[in-house]
mmCIF file of C-alpha atoms in Angstrom:
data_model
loop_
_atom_site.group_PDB
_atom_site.id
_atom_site.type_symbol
_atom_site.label_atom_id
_atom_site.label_comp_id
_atom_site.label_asym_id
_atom_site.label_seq_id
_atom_site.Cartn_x
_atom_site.Cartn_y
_atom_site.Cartn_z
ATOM 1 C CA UNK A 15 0.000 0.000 0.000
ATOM 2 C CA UNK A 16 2.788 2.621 0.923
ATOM 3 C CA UNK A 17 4.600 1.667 -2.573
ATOM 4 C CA UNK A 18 0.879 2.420 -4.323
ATOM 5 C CA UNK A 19 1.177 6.304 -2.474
ATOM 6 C CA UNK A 20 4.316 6.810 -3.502
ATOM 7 C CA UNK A 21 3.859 5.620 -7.340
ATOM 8 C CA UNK A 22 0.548 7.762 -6.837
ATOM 9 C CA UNK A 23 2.966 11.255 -5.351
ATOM 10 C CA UNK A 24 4.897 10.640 -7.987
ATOM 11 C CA UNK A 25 2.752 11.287 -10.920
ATOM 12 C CA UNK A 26 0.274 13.905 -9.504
ATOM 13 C CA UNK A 27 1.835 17.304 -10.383
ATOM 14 C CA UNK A 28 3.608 19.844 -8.156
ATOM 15 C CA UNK A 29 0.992 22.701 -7.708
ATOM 16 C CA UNK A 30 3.909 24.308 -5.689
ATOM 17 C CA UNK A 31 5.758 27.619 -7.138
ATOM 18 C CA UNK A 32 9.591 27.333 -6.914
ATOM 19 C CA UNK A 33 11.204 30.340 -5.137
ATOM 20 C CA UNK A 34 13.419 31.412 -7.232
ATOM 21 C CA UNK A 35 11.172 31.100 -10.157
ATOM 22 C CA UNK A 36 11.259 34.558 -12.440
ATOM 23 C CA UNK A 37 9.000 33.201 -15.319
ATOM 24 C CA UNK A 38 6.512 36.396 -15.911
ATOM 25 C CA UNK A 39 2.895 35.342 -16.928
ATOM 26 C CA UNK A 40 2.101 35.172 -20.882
ATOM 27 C CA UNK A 41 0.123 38.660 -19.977
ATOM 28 C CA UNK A 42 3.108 40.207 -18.675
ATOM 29 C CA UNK A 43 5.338 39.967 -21.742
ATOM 30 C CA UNK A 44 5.607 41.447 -24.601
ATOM 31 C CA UNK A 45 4.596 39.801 -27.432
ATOM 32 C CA UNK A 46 7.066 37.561 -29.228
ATOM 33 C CA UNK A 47 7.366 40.033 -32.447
ATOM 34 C CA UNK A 48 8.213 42.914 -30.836
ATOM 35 C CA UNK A 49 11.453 41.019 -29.151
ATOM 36 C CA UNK A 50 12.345 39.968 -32.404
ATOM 37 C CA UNK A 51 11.895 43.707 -34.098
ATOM 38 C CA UNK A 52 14.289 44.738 -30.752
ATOM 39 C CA UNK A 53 16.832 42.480 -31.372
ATOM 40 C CA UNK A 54 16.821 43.420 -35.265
ATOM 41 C CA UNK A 55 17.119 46.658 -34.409
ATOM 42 C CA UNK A 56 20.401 45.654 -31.924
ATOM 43 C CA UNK A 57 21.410 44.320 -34.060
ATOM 44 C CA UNK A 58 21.614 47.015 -37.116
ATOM 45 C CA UNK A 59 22.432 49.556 -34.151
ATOM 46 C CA UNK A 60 25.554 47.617 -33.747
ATOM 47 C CA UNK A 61 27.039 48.647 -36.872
ATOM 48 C CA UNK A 62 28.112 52.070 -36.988
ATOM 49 C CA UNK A 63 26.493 52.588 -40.349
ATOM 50 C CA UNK A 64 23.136 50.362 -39.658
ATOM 51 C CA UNK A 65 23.150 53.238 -36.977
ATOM 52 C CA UNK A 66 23.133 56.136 -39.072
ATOM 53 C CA UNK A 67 21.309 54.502 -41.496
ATOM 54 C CA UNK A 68 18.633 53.442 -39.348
ATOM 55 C CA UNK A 69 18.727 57.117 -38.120
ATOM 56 C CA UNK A 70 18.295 58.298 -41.532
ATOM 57 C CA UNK A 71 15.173 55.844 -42.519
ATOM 58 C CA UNK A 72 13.423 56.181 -38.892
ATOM 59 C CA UNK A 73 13.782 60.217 -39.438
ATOM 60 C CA UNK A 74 12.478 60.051 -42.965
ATOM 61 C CA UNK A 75 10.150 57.821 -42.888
ATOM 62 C CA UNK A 76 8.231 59.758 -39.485
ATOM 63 C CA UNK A 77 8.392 62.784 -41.464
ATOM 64 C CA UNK A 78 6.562 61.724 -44.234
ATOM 65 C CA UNK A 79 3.684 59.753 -42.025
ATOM 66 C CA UNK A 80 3.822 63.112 -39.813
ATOM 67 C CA UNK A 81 3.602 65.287 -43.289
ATOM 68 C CA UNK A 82 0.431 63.349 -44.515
ATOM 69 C CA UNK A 83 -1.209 63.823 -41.401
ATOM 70 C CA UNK A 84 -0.571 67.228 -40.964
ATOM 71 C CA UNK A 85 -2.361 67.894 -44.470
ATOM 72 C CA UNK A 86 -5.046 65.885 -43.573
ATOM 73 C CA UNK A 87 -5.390 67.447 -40.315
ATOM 74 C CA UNK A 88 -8.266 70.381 -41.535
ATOM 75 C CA UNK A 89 -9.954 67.491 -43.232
ATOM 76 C CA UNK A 90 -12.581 64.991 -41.695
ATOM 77 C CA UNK A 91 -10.795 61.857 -40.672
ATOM 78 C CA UNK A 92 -7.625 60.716 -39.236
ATOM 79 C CA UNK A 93 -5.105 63.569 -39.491
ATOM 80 C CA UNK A 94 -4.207 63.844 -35.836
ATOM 81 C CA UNK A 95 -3.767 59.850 -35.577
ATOM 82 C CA UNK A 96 -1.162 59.868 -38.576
ATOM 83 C CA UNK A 97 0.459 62.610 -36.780
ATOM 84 C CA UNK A 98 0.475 60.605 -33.583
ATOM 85 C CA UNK A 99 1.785 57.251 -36.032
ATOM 86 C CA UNK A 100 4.488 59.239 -37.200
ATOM 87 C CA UNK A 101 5.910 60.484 -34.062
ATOM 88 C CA UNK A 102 5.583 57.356 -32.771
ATOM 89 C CA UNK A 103 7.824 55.885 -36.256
ATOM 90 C CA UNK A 104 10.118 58.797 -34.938
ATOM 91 C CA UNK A 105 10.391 57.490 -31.152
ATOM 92 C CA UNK A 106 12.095 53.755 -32.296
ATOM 93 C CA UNK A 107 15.335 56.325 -32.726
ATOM 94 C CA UNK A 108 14.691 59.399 -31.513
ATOM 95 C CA UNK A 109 14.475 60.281 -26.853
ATOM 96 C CA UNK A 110 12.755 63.488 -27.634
ATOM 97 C CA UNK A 111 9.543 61.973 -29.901
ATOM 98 C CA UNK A 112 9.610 58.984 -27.522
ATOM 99 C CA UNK A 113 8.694 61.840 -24.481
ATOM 100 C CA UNK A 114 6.757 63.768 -26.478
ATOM 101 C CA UNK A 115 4.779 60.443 -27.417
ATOM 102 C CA UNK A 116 4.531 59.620 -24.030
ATOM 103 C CA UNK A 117 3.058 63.194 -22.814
ATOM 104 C CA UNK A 118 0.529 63.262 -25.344
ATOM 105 C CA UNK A 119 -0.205 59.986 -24.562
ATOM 106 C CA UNK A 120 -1.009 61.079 -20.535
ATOM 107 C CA UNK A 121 -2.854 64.115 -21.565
ATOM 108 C CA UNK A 122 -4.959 62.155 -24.378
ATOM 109 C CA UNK A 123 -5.316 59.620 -21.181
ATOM 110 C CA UNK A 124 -6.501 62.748 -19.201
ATOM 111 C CA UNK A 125 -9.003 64.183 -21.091
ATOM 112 C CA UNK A 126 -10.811 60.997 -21.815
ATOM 113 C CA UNK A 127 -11.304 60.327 -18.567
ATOM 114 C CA UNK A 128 -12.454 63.697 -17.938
ATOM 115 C CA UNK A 129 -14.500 63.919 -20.570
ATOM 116 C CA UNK A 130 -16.550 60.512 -19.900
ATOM 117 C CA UNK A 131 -17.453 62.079 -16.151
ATOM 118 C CA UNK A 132 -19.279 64.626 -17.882
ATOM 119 C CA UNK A 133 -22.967 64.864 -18.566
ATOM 120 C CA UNK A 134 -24.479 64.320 -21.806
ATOM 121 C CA UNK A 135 -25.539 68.047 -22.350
ATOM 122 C CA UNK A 136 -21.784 68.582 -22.012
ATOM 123 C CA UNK A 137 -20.188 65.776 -24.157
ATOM 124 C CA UNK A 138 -22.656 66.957 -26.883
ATOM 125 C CA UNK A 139 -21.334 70.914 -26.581
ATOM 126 C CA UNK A 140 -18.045 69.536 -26.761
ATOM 127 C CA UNK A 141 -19.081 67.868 -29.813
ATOM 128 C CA UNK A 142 -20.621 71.001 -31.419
ATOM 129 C CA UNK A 143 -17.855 73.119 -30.302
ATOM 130 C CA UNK A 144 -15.530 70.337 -32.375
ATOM 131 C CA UNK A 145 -17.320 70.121 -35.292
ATOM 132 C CA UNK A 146 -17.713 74.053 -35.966
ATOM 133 C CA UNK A 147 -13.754 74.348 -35.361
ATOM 134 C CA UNK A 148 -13.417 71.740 -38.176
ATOM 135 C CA UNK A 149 -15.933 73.458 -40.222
ATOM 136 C CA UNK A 150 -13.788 76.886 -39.803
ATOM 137 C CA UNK A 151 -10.403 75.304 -40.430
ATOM 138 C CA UNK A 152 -11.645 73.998 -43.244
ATOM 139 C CA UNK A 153 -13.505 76.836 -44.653
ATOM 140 C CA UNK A 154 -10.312 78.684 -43.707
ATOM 141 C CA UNK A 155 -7.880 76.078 -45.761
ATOM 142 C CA UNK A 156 -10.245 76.672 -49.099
ATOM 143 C CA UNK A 157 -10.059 79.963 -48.278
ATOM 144 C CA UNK A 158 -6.605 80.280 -48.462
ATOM 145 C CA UNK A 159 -5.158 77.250 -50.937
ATOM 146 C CA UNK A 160 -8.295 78.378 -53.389
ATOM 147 C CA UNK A 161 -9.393 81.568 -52.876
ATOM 148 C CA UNK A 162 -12.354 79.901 -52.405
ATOM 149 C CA UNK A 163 -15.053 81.751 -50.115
ATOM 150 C CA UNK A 164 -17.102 78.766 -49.080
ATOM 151 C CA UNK A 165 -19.932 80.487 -47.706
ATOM 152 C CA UNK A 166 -20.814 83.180 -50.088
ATOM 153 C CA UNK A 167 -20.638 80.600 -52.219
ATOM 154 C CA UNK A 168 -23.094 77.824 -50.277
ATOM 155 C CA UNK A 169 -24.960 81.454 -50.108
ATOM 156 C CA UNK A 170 -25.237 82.134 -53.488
ATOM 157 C CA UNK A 171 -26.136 78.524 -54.712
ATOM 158 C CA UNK A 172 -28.815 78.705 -52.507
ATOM 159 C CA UNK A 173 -30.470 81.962 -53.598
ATOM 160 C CA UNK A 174 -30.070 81.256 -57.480
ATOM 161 C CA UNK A 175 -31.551 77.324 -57.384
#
């Protein structure tokens, strides 16, 4: 009977946790891809020209994600979140865009949360208030690019049809 408990200890698991054990859970880590784009870009970063030619891509290629978003920024649709994909292209390389990323991520943090605490009366007026500052910066932008008065013309479409 005792060698039956013992055959039986042997092959129920160990429920215990070793002390030294440093295994994170699978929520805790990052995901496998981004280790492998970190050691990639170790690896280029090793070379003294992968450096400054990593540099040179990282820089160029966040300035023209951040330049498409800027034009699209007085247009309906996702100018500000190309902007924010571009200086986050610029923070692999660059300290300064990875704080700046960082602070705009807090404040974006920041005003959602303040924003969802408010009444409905007040989410709406901040909706308003957001759609007739896109409606100036656009009239504004065809204003300026075209020469374009939007309204007067609007205005006079409506009195001659």
């Amino acid at each position: 009977m005792a060698a039956n408990q013992a055959r039986s200890d042997t092959r129920t698991p160990s429920l215990e946790v070793q002390v030294g054990d440093t295994t994170e859970p699978d929520s805790l880590r990052k995901p496998r891809w981004r280790d492998r784009i970190g050691t990639t870009l170790d690896v280029i970063r090793a070379n003294p020209t992968g450096r400054i030619a990593l540099k040179v891509f990282v820089g160029l290629a966040g300035l023209l994600v951040v330049a498409v978003g800027a034009l699209l920024i007085p247009l309906p649709g996702p100018g500000w979140l190309i902007v924010l994909g571009g200086l986050g292209i610029w923070a692999i390389e660059f300290s300064w865009a990875r704080k700046l990323l960082q602070f705009t991520r807090r404040n974006l943090q920041i005003w959602t949360r303040w924003v969802t605490r408010q009444s409905w009366s007040v989410r709406i007026m901040l909706g308003l208030v957001g759609m007739v500052f896109v409606g100036v910066v656009v009239w504004l932008s065809v204003l300026v690019s075209f020469d374009l008065n939007l309204v007067t013309t609007v205005l006079d479409y409506f009195a001659t049809h």
